[in-house]
PDB file of C-alpha atoms and ligand atoms in Angstrom:
ATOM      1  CA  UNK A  12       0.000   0.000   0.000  1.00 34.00           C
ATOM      2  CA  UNK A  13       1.291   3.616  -0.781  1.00 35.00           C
ATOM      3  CA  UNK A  14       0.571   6.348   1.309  1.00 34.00           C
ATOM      4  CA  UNK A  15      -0.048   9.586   0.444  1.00 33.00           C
ATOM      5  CA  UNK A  16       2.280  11.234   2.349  1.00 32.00           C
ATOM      6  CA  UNK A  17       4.669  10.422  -0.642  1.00 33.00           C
ATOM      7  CA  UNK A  18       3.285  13.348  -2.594  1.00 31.00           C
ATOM      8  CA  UNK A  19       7.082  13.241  -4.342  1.00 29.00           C
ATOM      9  CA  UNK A  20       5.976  10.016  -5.921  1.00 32.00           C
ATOM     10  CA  UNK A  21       8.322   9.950  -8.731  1.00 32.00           C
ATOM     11  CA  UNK A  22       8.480   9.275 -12.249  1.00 33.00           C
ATOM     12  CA  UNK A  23       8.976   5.274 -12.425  1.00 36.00           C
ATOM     13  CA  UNK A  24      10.170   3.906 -15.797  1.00 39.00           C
ATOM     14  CA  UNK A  25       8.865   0.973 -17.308  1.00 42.00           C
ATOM     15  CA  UNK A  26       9.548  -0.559 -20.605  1.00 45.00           C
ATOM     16  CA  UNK A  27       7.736  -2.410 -22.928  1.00 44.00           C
ATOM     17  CA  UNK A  28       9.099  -4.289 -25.216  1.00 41.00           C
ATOM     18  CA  UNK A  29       7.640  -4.426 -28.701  1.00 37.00           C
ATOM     19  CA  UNK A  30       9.383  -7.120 -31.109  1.00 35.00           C
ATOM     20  CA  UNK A  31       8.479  -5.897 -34.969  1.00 35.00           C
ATOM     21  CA  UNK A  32       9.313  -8.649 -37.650  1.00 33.00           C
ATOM     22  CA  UNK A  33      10.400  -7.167 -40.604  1.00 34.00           C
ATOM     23  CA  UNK A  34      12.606  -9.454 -42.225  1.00 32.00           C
ATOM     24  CA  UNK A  35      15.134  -9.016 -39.436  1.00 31.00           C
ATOM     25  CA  UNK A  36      13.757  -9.085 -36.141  1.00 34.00           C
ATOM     26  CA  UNK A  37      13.824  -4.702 -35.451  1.00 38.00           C
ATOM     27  CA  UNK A  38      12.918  -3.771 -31.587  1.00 42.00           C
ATOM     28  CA  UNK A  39      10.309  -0.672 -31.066  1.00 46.00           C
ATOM     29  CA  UNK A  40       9.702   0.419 -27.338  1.00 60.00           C
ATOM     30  CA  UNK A  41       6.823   1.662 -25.451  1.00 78.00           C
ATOM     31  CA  UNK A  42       8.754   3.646 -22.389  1.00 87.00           C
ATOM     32  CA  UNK A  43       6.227   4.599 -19.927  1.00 91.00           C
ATOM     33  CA  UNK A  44       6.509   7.699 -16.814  1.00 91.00           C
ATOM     34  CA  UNK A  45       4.477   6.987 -13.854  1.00 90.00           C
ATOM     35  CA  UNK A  46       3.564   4.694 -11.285  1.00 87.00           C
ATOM     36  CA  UNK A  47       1.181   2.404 -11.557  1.00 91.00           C
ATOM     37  CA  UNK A  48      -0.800   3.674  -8.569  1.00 95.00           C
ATOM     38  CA  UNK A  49      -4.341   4.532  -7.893  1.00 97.00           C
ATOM     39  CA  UNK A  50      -5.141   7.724  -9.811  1.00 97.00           C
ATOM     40  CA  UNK A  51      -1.890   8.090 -11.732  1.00 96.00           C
ATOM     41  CA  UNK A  52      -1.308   9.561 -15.004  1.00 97.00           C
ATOM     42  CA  UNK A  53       0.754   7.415 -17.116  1.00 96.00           C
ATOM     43  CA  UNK A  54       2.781   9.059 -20.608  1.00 96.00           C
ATOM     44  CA  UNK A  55       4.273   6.807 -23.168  1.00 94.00           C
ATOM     45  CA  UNK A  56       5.839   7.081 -26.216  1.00 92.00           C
ATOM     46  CA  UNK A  57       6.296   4.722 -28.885  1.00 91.00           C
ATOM     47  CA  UNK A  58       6.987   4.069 -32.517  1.00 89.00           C
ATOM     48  CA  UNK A  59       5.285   6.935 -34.352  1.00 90.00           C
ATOM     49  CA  UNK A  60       2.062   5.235 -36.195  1.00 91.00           C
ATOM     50  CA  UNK A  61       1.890   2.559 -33.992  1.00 93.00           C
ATOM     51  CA  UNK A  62      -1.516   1.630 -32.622  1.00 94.00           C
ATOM     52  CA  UNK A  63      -2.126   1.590 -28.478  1.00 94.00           C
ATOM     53  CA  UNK A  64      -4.680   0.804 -26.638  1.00 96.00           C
ATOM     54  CA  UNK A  65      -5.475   0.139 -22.683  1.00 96.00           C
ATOM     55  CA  UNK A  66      -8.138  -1.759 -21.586  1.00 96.00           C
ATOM     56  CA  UNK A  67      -9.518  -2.058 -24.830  1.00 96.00           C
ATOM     57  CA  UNK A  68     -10.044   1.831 -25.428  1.00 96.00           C
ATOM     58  CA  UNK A  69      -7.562   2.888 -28.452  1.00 96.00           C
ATOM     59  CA  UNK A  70      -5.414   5.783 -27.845  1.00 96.00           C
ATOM     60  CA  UNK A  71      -4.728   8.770 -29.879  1.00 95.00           C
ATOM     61  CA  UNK A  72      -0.867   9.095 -30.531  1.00 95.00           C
ATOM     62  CA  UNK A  73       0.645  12.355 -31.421  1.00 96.00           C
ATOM     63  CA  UNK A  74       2.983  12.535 -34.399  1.00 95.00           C
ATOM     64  CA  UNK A  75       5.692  11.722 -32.377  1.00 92.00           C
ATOM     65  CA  UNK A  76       4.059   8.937 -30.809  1.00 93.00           C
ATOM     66  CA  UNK A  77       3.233  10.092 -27.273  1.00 95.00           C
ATOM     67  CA  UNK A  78      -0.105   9.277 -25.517  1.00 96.00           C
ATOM     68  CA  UNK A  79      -1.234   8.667 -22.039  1.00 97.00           C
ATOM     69  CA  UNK A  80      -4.061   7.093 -19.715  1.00 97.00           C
ATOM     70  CA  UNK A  81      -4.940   7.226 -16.159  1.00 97.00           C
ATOM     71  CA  UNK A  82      -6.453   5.572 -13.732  1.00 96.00           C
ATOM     72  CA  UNK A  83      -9.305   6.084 -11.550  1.00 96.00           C
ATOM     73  CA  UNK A  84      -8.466   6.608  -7.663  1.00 96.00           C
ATOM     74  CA  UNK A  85     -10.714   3.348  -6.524  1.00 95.00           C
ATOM     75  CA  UNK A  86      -8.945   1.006  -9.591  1.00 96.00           C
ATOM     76  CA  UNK A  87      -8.281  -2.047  -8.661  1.00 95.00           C
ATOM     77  CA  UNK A  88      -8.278  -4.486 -11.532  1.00 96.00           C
ATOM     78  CA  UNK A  89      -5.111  -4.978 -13.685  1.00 95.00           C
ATOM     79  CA  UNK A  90      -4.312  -2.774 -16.698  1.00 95.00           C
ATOM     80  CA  UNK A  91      -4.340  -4.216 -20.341  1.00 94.00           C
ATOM     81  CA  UNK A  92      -1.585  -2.101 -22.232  1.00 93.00           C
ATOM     82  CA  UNK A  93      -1.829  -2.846 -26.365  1.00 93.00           C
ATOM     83  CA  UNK A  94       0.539  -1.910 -28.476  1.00 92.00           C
ATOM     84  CA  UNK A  95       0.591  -2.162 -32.269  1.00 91.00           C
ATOM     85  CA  UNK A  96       3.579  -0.674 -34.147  1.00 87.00           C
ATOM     86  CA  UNK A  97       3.537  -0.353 -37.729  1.00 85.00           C
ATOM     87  CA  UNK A  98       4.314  -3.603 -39.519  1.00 82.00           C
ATOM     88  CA  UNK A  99       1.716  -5.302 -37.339  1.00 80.00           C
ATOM     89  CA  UNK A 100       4.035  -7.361 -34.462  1.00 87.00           C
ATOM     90  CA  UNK A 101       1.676  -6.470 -31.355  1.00 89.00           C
ATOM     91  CA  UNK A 102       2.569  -6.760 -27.489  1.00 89.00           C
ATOM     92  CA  UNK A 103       0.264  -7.456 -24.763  1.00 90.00           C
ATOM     93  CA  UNK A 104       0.770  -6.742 -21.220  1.00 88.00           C
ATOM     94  CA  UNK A 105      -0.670  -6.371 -18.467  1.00 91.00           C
ATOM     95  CA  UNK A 106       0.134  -4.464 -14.833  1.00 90.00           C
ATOM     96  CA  UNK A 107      -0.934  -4.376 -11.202  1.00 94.00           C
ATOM     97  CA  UNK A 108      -2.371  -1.304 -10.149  1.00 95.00           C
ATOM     98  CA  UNK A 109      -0.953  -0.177  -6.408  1.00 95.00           C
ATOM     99  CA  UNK A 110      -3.296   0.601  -3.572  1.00 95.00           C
ATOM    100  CA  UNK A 111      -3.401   3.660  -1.623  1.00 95.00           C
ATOM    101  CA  UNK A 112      -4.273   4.578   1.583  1.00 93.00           C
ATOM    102  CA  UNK A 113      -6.501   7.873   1.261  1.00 94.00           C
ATOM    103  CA  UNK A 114      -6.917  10.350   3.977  1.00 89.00           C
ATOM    104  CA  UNK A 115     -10.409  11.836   6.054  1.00 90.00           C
ATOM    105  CA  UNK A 116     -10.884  14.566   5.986  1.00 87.00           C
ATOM    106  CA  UNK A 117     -13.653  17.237   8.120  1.00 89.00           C
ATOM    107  CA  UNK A 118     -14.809  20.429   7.203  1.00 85.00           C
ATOM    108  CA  UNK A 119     -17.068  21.811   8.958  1.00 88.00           C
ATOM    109  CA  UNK A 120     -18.552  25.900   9.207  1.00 85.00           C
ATOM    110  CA  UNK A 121     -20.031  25.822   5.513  1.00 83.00           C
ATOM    111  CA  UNK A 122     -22.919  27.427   4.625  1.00 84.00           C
ATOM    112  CA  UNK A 123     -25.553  24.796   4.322  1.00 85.00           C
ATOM    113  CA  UNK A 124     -26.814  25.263   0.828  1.00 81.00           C
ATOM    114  CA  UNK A 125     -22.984  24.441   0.107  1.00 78.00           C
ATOM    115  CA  UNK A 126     -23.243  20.959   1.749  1.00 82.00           C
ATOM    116  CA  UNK A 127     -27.162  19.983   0.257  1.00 84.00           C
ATOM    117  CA  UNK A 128     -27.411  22.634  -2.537  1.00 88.00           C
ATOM    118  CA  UNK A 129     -31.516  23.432  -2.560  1.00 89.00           C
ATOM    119  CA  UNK A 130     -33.515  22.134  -5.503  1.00 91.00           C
ATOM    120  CA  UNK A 131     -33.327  25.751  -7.106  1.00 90.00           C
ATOM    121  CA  UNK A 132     -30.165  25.571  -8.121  1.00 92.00           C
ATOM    122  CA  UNK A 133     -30.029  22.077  -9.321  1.00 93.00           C
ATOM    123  CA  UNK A 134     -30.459  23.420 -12.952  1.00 95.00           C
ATOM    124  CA  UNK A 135     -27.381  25.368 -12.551  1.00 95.00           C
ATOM    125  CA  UNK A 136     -25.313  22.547 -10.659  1.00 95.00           C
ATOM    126  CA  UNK A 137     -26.304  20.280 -14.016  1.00 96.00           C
ATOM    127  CA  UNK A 138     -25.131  23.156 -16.622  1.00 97.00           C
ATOM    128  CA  UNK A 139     -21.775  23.685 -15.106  1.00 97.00           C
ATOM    129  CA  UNK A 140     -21.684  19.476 -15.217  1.00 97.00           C
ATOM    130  CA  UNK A 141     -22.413  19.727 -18.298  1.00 98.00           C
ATOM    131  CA  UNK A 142     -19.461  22.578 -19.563  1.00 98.00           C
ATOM    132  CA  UNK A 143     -16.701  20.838 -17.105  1.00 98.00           C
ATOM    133  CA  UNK A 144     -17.541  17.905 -18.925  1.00 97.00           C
ATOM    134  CA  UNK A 145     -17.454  19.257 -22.533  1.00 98.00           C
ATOM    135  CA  UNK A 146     -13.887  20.820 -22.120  1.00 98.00           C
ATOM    136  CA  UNK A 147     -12.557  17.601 -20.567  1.00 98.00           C
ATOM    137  CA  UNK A 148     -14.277  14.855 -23.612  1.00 97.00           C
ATOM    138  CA  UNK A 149     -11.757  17.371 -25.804  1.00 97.00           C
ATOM    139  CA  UNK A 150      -9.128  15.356 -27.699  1.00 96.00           C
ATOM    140  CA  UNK A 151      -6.603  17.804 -29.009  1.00 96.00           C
ATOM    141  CA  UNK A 152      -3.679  17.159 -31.382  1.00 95.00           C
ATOM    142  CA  UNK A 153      -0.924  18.818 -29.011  1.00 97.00           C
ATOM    143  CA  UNK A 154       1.412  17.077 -27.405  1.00 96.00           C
ATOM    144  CA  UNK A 155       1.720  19.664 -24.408  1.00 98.00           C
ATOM    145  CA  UNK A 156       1.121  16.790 -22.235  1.00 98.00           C
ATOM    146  CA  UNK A 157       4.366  15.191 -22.634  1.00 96.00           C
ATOM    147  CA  UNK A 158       6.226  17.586 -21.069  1.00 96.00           C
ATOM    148  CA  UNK A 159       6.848  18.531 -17.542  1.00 96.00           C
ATOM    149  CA  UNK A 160       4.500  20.168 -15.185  1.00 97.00           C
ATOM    150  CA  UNK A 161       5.054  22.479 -12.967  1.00 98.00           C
ATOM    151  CA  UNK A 162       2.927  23.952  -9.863  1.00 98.00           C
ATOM    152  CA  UNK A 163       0.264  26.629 -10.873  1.00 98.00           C
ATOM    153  CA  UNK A 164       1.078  28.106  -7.666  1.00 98.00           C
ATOM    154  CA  UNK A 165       3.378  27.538  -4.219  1.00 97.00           C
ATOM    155  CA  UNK A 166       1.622  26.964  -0.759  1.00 97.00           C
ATOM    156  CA  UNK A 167       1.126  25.017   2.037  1.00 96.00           C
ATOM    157  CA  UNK A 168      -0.825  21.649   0.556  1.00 96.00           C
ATOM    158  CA  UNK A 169      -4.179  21.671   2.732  1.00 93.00           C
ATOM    159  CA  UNK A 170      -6.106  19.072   0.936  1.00 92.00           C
ATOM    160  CA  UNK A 171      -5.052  15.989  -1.064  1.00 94.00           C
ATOM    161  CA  UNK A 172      -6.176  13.746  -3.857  1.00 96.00           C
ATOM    162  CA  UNK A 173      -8.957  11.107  -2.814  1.00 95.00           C
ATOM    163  CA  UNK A 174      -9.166  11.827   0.378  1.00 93.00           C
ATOM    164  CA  UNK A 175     -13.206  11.227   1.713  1.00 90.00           C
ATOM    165  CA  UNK A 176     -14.991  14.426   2.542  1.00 86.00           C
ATOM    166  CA  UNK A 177     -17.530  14.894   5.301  1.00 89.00           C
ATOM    167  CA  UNK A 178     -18.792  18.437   5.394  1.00 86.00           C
ATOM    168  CA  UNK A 179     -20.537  19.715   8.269  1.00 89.00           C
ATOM    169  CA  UNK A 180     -20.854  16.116   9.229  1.00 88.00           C
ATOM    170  CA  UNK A 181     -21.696  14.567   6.158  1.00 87.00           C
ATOM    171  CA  UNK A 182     -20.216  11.964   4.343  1.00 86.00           C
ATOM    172  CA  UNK A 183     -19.681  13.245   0.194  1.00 85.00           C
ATOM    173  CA  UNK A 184     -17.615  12.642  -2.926  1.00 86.00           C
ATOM    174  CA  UNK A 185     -13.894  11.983  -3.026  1.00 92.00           C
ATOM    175  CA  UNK A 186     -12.382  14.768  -2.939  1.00 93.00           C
ATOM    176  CA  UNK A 187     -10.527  15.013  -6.226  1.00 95.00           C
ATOM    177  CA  UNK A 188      -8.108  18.055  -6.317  1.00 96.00           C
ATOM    178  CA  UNK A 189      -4.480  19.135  -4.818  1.00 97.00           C
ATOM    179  CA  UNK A 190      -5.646  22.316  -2.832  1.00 96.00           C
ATOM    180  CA  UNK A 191      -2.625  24.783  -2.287  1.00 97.00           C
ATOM    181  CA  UNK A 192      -3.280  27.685   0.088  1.00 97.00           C
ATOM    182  CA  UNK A 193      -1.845  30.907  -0.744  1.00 97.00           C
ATOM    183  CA  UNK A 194      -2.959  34.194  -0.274  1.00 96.00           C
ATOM    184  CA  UNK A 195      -6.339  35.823  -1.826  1.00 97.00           C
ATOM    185  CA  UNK A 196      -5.293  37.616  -5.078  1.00 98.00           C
ATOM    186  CA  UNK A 197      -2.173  35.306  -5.407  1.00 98.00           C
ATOM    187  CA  UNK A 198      -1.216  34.741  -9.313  1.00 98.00           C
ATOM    188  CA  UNK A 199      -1.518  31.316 -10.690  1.00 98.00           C
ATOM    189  CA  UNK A 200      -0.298  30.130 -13.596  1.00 98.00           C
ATOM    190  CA  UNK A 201      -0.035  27.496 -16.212  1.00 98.00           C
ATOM    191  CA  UNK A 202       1.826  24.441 -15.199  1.00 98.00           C
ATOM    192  CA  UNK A 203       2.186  23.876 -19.109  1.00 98.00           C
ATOM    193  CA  UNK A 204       1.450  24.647 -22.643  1.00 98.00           C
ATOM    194  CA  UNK A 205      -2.540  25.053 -23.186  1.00 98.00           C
ATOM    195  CA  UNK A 206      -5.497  26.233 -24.739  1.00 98.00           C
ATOM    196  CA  UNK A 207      -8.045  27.556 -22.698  1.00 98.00           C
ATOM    197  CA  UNK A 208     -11.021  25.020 -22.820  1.00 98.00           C
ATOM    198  CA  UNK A 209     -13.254  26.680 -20.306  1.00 98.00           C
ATOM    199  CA  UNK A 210     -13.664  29.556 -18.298  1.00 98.00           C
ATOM    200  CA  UNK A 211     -16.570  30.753 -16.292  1.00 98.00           C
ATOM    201  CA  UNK A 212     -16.664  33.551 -13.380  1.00 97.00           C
ATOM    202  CA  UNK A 213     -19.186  31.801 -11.151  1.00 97.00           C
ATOM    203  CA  UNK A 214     -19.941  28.141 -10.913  1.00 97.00           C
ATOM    204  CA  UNK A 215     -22.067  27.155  -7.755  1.00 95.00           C
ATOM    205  CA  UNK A 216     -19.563  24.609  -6.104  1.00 93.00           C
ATOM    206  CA  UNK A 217     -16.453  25.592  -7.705  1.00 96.00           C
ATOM    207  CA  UNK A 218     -17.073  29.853  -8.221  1.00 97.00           C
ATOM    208  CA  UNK A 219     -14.203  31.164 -10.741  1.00 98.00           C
ATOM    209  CA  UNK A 220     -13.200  28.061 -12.649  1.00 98.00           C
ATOM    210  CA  UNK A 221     -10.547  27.820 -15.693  1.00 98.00           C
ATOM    211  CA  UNK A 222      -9.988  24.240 -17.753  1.00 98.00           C
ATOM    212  CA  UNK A 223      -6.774  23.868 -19.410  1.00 98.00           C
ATOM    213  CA  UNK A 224      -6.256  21.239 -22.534  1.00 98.00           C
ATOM    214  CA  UNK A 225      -3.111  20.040 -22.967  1.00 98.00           C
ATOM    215  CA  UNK A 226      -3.901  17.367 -25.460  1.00 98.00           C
ATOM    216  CA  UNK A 227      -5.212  14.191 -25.684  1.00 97.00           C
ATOM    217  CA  UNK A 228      -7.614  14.397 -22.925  1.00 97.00           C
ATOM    218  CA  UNK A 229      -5.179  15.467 -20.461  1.00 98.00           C
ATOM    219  CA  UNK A 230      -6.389  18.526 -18.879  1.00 98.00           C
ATOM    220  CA  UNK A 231      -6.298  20.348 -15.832  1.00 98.00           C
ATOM    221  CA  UNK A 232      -8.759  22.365 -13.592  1.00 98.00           C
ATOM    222  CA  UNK A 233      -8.503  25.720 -11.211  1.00 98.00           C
ATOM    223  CA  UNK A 234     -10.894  26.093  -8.977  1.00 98.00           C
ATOM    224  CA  UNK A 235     -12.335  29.213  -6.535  1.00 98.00           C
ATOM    225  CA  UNK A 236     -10.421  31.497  -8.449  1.00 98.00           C
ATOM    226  CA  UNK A 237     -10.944  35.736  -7.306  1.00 98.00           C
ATOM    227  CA  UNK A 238      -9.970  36.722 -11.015  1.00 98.00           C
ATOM    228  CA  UNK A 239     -10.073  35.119 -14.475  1.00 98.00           C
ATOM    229  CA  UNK A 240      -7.203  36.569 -17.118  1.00 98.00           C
ATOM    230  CA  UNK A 241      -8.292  34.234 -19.685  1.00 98.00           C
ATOM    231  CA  UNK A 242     -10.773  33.147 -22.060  1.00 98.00           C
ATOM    232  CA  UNK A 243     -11.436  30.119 -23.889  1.00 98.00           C
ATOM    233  CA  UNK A 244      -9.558  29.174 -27.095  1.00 98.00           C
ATOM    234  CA  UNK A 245      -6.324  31.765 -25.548  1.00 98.00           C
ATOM    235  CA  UNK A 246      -3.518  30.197 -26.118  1.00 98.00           C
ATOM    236  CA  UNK A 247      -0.944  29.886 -23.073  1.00 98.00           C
ATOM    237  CA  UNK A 248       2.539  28.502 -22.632  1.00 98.00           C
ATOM    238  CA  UNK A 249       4.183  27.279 -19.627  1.00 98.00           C
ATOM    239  CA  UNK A 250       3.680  29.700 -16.622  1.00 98.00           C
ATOM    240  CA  UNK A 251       1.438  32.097 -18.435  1.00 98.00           C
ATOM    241  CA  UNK A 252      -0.776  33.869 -16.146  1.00 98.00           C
ATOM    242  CA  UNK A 253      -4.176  32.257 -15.708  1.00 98.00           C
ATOM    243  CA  UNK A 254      -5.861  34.498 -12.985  1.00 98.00           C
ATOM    244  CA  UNK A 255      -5.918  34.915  -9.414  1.00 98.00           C
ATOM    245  CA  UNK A 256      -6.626  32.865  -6.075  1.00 98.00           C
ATOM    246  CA  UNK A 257      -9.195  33.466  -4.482  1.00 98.00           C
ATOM    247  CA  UNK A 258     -12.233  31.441  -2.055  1.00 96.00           C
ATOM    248  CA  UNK A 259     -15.187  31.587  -4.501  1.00 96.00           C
ATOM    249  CA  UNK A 260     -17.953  29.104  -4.626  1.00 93.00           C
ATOM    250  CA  UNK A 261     -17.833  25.891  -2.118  1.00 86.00           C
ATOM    251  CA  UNK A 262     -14.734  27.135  -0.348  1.00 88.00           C
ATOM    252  CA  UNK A 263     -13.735  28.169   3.443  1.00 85.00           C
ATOM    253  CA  UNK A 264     -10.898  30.337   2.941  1.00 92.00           C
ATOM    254  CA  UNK A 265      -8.486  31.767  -0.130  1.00 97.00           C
ATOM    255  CA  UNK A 266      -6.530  28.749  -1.793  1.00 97.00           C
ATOM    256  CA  UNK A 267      -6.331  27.308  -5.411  1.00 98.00           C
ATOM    257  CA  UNK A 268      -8.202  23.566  -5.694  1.00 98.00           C
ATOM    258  CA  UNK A 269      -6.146  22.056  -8.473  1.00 98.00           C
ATOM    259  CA  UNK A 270      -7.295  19.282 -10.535  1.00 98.00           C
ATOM    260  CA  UNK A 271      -6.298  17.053 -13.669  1.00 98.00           C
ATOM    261  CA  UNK A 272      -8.242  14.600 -15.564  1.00 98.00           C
ATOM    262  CA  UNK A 273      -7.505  12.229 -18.105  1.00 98.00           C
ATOM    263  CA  UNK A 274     -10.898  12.945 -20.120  1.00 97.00           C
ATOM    264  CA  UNK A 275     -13.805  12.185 -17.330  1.00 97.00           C
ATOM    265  CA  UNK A 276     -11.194  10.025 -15.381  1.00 97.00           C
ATOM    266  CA  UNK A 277     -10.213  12.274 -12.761  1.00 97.00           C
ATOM    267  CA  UNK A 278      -6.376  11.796 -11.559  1.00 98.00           C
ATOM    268  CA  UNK A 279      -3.667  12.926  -8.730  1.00 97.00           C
ATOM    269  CA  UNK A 280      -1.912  16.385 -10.045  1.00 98.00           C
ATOM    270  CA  UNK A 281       0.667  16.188  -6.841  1.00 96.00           C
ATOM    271  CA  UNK A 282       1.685  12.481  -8.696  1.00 95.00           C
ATOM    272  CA  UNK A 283       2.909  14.874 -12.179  1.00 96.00           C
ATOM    273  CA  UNK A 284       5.069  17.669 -10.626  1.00 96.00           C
ATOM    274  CA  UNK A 285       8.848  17.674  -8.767  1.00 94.00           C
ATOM    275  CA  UNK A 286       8.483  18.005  -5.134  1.00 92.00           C
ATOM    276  CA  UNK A 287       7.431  21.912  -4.508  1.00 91.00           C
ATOM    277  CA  UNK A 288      10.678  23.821  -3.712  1.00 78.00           C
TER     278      UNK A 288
HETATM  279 ZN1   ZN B 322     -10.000  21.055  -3.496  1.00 86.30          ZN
END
């Protein structure tokens, strides 16, 4: 079992083999970063034009032949990696996924409608469902994704991937970001290259929320933000200003909520960036 005090999970490598038969036996690689762990994102790269898939679902590859896959924070069944390369050799393998050990944590003090939102605005909870999940069903032809993240923004880590919520005494959801506290106002910017995929001022849970794409269904959320300096389609590279921290929507005190997903399978951001200095 892995515990999440090990936010400085590192980058494991892992190699798979691909054997291509082309009149003399050639060798192609897969070469995958990350651990296989509970809600882990995992990049590859293999032979450009070769075909991948994992657990069945193909993969989109980018010219170079990087693509990635996550996997949910409750997985427990083993992994089915695919890969095709061109010439038509395939490999097969398959991978133990790690257990963690997630944290409980209590909030308590929030405004009621927070906790059990009132029928009213049940109609507005399902439209902002419905935008968060439009931006993160993208499947852009960047390869932003391969490279390496860094943190939005630098603060004391109050709240951690998977950990079970009970607010006010209530058992909820997962909770599925990284939260960093820093101050109200506080600049945060973007960990990599991206185009802005959504950005709305007021969302009831989440208030000032920004989606990043940065390819291939890897994307990444900001949550309870004071200010938005961005609008969708913008452009951004690495450490571009993308607004402001702040405590907006379902949120007890300044700090940025920091999420990323591999399309609609949300996934640990502490698990993609070095240690925070
Ligand atoms: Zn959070």
């Amino acid at each position: 079992m892995l515990g999440l005090g090990r936010r400085d999970v590192l980058l494991g490598g892992m190699s798979l083999a691909v054997l291509v038969a082309s009149g003399a036996i050639a060798r192609a690689e897969a070469e995958l970063r990350g651990q296989f762990v509970q809600g882990t994102l995992i990049r590859g790269r293999t032979a450009p034009g070769a075909k991948v898939s994992i657990d069945g679902k193909a993969l989109t590859l980018t010219s170079t032949g990087d693509f990635a896959f996550g996997f949910a924070y409750d997985r427990t069944a083993q992994a089915t990696l695919r890969v095709t390369v061109p010439g038509g050799e395939t490999e097969t393998k398959t991978f133990d996924i790690a257990k963690r050990e997630y944290q409980i944590q209590r909030i308590n003090g929030l405004p009621g409608d927070m906790v059990e939102p009132p029928a009213s605005v049940m109609k507005r909870i399902e439209h902002d469902n419905q935008l968060i999940g439009a931006a993160r069903a993208l499947d852009t032809d960047e390869d932003w994704f391969a490279g390496e993240f860094a943190w939005p923004v630098k603060g004391p880590l109050t709240g951690f991937y998977g950990s079970q919520r009970i607010l006010n005494g209530v058992p909820k959801r997962p909770h599925f970001g990284v939260d960093i506290a820093a101050g109200e106002g506080a600049p945060i910017h973007a960990p990599l290259n991206a185009i802005v995929s959504m950005a709305e001022k007021d969302m009831y849970f989440t208030g000032g929320t920004v989606i990043l794409d940065h390819g291939h269904g890897i994307s990444t959320c900001y949550l309870h933000m004071s200010r938005l300096d961005v609008k969708v389609g913008d452009r951004l590279a690495k450490g571009d200003p993308v607004g402001a921290i702040g405590h907006t929507g379902r949120a007890t005190g300044p700090h940025l909520c920091w999420r990323l997903n591999w399309f609609q399978e949300r996934l640990d951001a502490a698990l993609v960036v070095p240690p925070m200095a």
